[in-house]
Coordinates of C-alpha atoms and ligand atoms in Angstrom, one line a residue:
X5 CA -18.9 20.7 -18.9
X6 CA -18.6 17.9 -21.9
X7 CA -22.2 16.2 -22.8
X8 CA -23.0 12.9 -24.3
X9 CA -25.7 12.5 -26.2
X10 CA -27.6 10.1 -28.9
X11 CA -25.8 7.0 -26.6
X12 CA -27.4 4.0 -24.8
X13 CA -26.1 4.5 -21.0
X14 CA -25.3 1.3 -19.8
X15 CA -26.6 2.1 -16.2
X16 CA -27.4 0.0 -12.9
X17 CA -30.6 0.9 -13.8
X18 CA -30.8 -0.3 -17.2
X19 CA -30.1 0.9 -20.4
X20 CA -30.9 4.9 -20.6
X21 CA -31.3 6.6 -24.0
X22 CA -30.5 9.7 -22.3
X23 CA -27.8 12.6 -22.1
X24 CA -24.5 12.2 -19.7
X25 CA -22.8 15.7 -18.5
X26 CA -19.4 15.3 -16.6
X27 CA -17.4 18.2 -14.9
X28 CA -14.0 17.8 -13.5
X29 CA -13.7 14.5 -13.3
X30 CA -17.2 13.4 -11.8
X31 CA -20.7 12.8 -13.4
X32 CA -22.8 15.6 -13.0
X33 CA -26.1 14.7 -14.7
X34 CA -28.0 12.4 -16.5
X35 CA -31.2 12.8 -18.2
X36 CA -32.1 15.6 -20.7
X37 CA -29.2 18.1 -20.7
X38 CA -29.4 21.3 -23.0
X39 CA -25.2 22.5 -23.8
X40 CA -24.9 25.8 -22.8
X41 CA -22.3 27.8 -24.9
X42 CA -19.6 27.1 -23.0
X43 CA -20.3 22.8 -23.6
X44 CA -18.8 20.5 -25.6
X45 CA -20.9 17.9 -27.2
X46 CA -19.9 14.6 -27.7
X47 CA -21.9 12.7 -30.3
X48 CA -22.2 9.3 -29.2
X49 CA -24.7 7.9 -31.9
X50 CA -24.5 4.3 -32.3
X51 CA -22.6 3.5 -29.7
X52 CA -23.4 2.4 -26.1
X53 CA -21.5 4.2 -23.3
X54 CA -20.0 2.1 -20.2
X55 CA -18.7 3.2 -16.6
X56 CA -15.0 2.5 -17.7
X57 CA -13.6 -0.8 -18.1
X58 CA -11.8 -2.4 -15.1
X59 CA -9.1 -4.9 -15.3
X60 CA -9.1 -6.5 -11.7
X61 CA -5.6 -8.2 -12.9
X62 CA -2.7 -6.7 -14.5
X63 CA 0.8 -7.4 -13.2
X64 CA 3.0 -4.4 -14.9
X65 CA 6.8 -3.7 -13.9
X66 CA 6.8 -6.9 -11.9
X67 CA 10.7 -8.5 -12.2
X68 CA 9.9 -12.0 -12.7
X69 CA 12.6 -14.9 -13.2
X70 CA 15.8 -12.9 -13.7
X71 CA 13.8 -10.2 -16.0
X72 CA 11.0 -7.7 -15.7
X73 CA 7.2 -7.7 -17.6
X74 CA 7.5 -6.0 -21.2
X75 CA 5.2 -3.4 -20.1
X76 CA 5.5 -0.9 -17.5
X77 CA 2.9 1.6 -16.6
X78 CA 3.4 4.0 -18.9
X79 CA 3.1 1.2 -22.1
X80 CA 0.6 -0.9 -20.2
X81 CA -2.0 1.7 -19.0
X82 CA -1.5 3.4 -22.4
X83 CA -2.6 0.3 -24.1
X84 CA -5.1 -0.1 -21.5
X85 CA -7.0 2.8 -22.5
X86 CA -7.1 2.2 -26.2
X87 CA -9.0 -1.0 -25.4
X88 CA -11.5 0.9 -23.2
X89 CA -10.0 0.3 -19.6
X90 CA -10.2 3.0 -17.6
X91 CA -8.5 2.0 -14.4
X92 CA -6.1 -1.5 -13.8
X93 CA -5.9 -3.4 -10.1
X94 CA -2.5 -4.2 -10.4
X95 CA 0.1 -6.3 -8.4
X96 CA 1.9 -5.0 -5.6
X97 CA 4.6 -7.5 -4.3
X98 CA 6.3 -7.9 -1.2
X99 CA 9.0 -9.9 -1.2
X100 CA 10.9 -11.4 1.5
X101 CA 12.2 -8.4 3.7
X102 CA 10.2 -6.1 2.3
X103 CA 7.2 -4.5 4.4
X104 CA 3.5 -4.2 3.2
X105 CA 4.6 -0.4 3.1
X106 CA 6.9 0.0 1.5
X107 CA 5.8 -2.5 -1.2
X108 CA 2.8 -0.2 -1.5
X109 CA 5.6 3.2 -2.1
X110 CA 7.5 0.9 -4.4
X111 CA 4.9 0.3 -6.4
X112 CA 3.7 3.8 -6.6
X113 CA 6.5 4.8 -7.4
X114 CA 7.1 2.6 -10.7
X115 CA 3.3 4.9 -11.8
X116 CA 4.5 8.2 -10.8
X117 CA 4.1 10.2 -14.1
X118 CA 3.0 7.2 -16.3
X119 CA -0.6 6.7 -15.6
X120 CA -2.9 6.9 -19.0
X121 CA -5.5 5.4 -16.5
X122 CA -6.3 5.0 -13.2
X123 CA -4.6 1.9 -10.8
X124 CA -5.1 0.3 -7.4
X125 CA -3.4 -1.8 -6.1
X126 CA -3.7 -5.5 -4.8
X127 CA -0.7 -6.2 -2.4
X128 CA 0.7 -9.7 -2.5
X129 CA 1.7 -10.6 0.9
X130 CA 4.7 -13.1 0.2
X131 CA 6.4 -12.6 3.7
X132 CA 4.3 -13.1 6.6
X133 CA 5.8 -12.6 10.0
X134 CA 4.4 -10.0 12.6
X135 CA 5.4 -6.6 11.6
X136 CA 3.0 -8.0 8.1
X137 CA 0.4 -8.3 10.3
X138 CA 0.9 -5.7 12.3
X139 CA 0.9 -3.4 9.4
X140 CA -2.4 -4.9 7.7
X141 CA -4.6 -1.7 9.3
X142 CA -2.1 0.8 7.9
X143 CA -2.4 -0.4 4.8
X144 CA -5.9 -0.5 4.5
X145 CA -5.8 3.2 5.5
X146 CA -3.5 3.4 2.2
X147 CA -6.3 2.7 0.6
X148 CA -5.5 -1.6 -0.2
X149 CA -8.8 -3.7 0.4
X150 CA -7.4 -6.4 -1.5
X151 CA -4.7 -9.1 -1.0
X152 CA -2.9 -11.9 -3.3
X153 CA -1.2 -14.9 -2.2
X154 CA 0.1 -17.6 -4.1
X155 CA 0.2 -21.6 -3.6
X156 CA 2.6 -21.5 -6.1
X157 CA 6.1 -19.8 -7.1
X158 CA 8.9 -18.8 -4.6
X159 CA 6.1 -16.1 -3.8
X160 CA 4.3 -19.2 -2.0
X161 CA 2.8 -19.2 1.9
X162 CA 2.4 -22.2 3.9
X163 CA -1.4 -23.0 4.7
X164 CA -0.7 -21.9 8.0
X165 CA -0.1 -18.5 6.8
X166 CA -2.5 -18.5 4.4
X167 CA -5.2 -19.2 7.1
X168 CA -3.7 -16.7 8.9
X169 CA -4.1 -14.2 6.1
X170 CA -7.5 -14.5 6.1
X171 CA -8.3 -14.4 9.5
X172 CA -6.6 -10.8 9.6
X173 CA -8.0 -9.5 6.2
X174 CA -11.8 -10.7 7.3
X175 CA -11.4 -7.8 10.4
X176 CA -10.2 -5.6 8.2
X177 CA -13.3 -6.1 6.0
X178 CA -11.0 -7.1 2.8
X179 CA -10.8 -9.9 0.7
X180 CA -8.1 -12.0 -0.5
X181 CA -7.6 -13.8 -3.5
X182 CA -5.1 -16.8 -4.2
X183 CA -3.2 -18.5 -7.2
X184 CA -4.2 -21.5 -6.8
X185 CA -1.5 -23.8 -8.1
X186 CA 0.1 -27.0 -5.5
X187 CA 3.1 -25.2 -6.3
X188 CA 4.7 -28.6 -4.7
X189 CA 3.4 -31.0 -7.3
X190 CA 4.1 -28.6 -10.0
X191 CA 7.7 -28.8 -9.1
X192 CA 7.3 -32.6 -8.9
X193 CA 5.9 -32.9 -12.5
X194 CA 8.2 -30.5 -13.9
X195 CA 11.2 -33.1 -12.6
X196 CA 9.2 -35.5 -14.6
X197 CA 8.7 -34.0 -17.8
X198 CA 12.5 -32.5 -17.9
X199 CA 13.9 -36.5 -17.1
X200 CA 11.6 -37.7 -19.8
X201 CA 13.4 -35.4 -21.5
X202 CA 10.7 -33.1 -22.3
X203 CA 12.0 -29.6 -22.6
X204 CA 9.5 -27.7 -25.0
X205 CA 6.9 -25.7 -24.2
X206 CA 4.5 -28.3 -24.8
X207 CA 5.6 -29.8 -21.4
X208 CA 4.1 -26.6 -19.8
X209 CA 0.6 -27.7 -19.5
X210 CA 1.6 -31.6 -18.8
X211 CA 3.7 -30.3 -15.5
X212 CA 0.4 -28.3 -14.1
X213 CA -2.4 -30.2 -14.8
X214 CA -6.2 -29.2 -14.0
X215 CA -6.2 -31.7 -10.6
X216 CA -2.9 -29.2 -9.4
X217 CA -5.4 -26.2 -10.1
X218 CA -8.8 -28.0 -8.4
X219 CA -6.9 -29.5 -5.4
X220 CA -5.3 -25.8 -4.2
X221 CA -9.2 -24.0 -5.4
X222 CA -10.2 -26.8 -2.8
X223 CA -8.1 -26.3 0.3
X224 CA -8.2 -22.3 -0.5
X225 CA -11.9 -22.3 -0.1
X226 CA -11.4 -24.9 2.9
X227 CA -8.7 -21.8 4.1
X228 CA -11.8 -19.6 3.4
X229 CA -14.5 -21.7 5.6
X230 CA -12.3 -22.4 8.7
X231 CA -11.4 -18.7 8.8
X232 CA -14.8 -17.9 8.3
X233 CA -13.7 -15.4 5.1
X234 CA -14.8 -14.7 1.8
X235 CA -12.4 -15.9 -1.1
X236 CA -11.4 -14.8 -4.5
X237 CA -10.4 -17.6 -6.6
X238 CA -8.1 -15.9 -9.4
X239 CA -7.5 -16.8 -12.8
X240 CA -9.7 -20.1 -12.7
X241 CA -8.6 -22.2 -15.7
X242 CA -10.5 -25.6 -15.1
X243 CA -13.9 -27.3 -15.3
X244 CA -12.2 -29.2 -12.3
X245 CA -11.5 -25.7 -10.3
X246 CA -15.0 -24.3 -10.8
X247 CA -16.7 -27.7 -9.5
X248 CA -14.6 -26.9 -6.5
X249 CA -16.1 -23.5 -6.2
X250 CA -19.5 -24.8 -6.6
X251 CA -19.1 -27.1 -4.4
X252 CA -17.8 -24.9 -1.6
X253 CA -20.8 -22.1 -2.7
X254 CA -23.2 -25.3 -2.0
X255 CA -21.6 -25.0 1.5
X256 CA -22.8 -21.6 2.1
X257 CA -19.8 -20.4 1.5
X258 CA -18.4 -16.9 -0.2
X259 CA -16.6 -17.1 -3.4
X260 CA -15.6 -15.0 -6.0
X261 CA -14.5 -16.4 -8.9
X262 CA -12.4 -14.5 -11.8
X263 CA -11.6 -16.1 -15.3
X264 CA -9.7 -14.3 -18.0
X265 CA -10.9 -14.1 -21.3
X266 CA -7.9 -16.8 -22.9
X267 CA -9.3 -19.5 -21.1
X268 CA -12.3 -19.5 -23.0
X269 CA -11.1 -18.6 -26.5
X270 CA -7.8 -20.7 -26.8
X271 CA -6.8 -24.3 -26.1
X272 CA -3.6 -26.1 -25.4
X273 CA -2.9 -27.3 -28.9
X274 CA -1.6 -23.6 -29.0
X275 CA 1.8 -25.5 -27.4
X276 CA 2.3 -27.5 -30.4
X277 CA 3.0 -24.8 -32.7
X278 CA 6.1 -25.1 -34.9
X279 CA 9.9 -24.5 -33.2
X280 CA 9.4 -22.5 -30.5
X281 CA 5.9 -20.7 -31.0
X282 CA 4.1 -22.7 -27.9
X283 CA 6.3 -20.1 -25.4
X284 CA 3.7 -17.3 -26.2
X285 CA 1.0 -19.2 -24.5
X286 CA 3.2 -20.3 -21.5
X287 CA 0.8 -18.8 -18.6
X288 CA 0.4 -19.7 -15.4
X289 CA -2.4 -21.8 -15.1
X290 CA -2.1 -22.8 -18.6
X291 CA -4.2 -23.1 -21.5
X292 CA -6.8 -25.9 -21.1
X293 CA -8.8 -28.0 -23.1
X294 CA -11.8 -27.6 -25.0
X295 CA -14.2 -28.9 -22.1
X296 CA -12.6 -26.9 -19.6
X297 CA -13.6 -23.7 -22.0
X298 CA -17.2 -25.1 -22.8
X299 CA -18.0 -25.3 -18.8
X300 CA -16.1 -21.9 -18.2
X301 CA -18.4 -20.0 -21.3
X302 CA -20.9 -21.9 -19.8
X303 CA -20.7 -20.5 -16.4
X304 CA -20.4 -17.5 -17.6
X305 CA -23.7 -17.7 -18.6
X306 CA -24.7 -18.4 -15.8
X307 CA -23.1 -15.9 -13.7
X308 CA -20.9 -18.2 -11.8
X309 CA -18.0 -16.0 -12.4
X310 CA -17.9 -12.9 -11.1
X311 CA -15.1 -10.4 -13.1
X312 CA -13.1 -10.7 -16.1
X313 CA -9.8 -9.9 -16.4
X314 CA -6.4 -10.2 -17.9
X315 CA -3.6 -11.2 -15.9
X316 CA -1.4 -9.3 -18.2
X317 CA 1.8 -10.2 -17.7
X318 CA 3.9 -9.9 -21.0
X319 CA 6.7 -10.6 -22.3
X320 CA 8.5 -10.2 -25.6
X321 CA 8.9 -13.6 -27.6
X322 CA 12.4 -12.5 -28.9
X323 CA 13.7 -11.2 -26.0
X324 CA 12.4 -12.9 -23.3
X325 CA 10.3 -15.8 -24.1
X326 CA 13.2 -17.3 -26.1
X327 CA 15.4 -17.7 -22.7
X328 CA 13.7 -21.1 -22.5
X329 CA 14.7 -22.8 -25.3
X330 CA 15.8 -26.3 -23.9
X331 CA 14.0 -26.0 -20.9
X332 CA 10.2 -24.7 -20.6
X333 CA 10.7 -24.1 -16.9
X334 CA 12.6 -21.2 -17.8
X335 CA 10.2 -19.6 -20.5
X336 CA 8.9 -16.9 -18.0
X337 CA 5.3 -17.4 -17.3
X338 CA 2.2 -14.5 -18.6
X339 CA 0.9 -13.5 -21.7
X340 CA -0.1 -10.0 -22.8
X341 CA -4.2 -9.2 -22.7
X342 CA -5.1 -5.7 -21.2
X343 CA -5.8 -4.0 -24.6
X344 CA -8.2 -6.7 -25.7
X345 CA -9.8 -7.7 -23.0
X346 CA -13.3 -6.0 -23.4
X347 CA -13.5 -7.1 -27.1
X348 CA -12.1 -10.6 -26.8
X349 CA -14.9 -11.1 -24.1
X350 CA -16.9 -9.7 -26.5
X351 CA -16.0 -11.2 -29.4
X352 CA -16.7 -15.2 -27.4
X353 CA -19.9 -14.3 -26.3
X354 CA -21.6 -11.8 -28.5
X355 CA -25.3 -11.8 -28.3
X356 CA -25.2 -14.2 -25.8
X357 CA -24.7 -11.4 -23.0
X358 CA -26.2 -8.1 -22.5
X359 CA -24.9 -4.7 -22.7
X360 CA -25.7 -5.3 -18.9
X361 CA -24.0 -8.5 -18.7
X362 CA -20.7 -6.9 -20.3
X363 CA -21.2 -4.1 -17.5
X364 CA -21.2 -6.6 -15.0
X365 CA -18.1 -8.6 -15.8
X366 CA -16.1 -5.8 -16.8
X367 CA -16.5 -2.9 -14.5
X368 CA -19.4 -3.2 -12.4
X369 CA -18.6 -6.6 -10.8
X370 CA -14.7 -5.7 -10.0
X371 CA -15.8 -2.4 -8.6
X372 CA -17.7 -3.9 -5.9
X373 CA -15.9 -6.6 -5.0
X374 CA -12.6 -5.0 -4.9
X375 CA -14.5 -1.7 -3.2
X376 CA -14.2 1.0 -5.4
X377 CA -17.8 1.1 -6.2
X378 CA -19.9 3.2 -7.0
X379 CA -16.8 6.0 -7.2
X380 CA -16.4 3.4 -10.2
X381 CA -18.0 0.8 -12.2
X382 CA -21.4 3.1 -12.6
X383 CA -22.5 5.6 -14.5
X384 CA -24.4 7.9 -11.8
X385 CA -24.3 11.3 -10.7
X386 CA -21.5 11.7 -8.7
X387 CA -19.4 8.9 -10.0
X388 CA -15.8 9.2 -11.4
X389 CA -16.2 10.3 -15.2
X390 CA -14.4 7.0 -16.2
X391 CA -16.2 6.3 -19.5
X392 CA -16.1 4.3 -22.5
X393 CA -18.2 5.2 -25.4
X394 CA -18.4 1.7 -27.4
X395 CA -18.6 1.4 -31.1
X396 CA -20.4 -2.1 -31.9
X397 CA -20.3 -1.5 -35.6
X398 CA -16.0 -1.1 -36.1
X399 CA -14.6 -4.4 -37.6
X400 CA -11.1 -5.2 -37.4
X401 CA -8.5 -7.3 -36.7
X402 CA -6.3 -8.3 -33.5
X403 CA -2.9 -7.7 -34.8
X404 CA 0.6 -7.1 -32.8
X405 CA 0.9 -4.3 -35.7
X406 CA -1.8 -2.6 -35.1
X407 CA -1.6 -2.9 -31.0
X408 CA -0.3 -0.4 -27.8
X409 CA 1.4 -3.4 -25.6
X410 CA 4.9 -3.2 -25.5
X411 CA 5.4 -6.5 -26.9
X412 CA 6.2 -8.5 -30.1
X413 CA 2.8 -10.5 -30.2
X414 CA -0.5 -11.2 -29.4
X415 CA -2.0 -14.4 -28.4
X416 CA -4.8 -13.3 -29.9
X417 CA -3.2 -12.6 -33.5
X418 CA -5.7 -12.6 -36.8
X419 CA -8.6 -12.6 -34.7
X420 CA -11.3 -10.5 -36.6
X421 CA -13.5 -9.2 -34.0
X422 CA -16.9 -6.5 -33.7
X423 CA -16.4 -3.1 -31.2
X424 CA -13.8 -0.5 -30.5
X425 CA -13.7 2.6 -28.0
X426 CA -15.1 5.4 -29.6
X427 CA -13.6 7.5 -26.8
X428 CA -12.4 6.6 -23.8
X429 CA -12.8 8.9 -20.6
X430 CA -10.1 8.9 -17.4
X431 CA -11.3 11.0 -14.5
X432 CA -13.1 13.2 -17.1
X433 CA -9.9 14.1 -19.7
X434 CA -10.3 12.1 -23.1
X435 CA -7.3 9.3 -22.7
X436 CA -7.9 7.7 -26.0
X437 CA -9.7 8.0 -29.3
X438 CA -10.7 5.5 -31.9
X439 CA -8.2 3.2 -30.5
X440 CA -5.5 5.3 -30.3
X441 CA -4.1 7.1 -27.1
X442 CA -4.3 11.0 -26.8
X443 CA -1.6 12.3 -25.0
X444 CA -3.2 13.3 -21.5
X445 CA -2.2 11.2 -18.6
X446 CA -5.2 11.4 -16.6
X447 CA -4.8 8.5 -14.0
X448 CA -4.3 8.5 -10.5
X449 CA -3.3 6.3 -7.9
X450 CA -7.2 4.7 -6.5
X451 CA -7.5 4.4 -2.6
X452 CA -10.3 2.1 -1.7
Ligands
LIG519 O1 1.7 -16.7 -15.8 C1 1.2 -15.8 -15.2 N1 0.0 -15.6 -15.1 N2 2.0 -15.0 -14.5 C2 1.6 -13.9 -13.7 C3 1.6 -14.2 -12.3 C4 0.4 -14.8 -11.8 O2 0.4 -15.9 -11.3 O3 -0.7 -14.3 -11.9
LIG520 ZN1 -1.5 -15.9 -10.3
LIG521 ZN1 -1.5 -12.8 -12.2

């Protein structure tokens, strides 16, 4: 049995200055604990220990405009872990042809011996015909209770089918969330930019504007209300988007918003940069402007949002990035984030939130929406042993030389931030320490 002690548990009940014991794999007590002879001690003074981090976003593996993310799931969960996230949702896909099945398999398959942390999976339903359907149940008994689709992209459903979607993940008891992007008008304003002859990466943001983001949140949670489901709004970017989900919460309606922490740290100026230097920020939404971060931080506060995540989806600036010099609609679209999530967050808010607050948005809240909690996202007798012991006091800086991700930068490069893992964790085996990975593989495939 390994014991923490002289830590604040971060707990649903509160903070606890009390002892943790886990044993293989699951949380065995908490409360005074005396080591026997055969315990290890783990000195936690100083720090304050969280259920495990969980990134409800991550898109690792995923072939994307003639190439395929920088990470896989070997570099990304091993990064993952050094930043104090103990288990990813990623992005399953299936494409035209493919069935919900096999897209599962596939998937799997690309985590098979890689896994520093844990992973479900979201599936993205990108072709939907009647065996999709038809399959939904089986793949709930495969353990998916979460579903993408996308307004935007060649990955795009009509409305029909989105409505559809919804109607058949509400009997399952699942929830689906949507990229809300009028992929139609982005293709529209793209033309525009490209005969204007507008071919850096500055023309990014100009061809998706916050009205293409607010007008799909809109019809998505419209989608939501005539199907009579619950929605997850992903990746909201805009002060525009999250009136639309107040407005459709004013309705009575169910929605679960998720933001990612650069859409409140960094603005679109970052598209100006010298030569080609704006292709690191090309994401999908894209940066915004400073108003659209005030009322996202600002809802935050709030609670308006519901989980923070990544949407990691990197690419290397040399390699890959640099295939859209001379025409940004070929720069491929994600920026790296899953090691730096919980400190970035961290970092914009600082005393502003609680310990309990950072619980919240980072592993408690994506636990129980996408329905791993409390197997997850709590620290409680019989929970996972998914932990992160969190050192407030370590200052350093965000640097791509001093980072896990598999890729040549970091949008978040110089920044001098406050907190680092301690130790991190995974199903009970220590996965990282002091930042740096161990060389256990402790992760498993999650079925919710
Ligand atoms: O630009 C991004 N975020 N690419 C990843 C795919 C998505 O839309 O989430
Ligand atoms: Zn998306
Ligand atoms: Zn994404």
């Amino acid at each position: 049995m390994k014991i923490i002690k002289n830590g604040t548990l971060v707990t649903p009940d509160g903070l606890k200055r009390e002892d943790l014991a886990f044993d293989d794999g699951k949380i065995v007590k908490i409360g005074e604990i005396s080591p026997g002879e055969e315990d290890e001690t783990i000195d936690a003074s100083g720090c304050f220990v969280y259920p495990g981090f969980i990134d409800g976003h991550t898109h690792l593996d995923l072939p994307v405009a003639g190439t395929v993310t920088a990470d896989d799931v070997g570099t990304g969960t091993r990064a993952a872990v050094c930043g104090g996230t103990t288990c990813v949702v990623d992005f399953a896909t299936q494409y035209k042809g493919d069935t919900l099945l096999g897209a599962l398999e596939t998937w799997k398959k690309k985590a098979e011996g890689k896994m520093h942390c844990n992973i479900a999976y979201h599936m993205a339903i990108c072709d939907w015909n009647g065996k999709t359907k038809a399959d939904l149940p089986a793949l709930r008994a495969a353990g998916v209770t979460s579903f993408k689709v996308y307004m935007a992209y060649d990955t795009a459903l009509s409305d029909s089918e989105i409505l559809e979607v919804l109607g058949e993940v509400k009997k399952l008891g699942g929830i689906v969330g949507c990229h809300c992007e009028n992929g139609g008008v982005v293709t529209e304003l793209q033309l525009r930019e490209i005969g204007a002859g507008h071919t850096g990466p500055w023309a990014h943001p100009l061809s998706r504007p916050a009205e293409v983001e607010a007008e799909a949140v809109n019809r998505f949670c419209y989608l939501g209300r005539l199907a009579g489901a619950p929605v997850h709004i992903v990746h909201l970017s805009t002060k525009l988007g999250l009136e639309e989900v107040r407005a459709a919460r004013r309705r009575g309606q169910t929605v679960y918003a998720e933001s990612c922490p650069q859409y409140m740290l960094l603005d679109d100026s970052n598209y100006s940069r010298p030569g080609f230097e704006g292709a690191k920020y090309v994401c999908s939404p894209p940066l915004r402007k400073q108003e659209d971060i005030e009322a996202l931080k600002e809802a935050v506060l709030l609670h308006e949002i519901d989980t923070i995540a990544t949407d990691h989806c990197s690419f290397s600036y040399e390699g890959q990035k640099k295939a859209g010099i001379g025409d940004f609609r070929k720069i491929p679209n994600g920026a790296p984030g899953i090691e730096h999530r919980p400190v970035v967050f961290m970092h914009i808010f600082g005393d502003q939130l609680t310990p309990e607050d950072y619980c919240r948005y980072l592993s408690e809240g994506p636990a129980k929406i996408f329905g791993m909690y409390p197997r997850k996202g709590a620290l409680l007798e019989g929970s996972d042993a998914d932990i992160t012991i969190w050192d407030p006091s370590v200052k350093w800086t965000i640097s791509a030389g001093n980072m896990h991700q598999n890729v040549d930068y970091t949008p978040f490069e110089g920044l001098e931030v406050s907190g680092r893992p301690r130790e991190v964790f995974v199903n009970g085996v220590c996965a990282s320490k002091d930042g740096e990975p161990t060389e256990a593989l402790p992760g498993a495939y999650v079925a919710r």
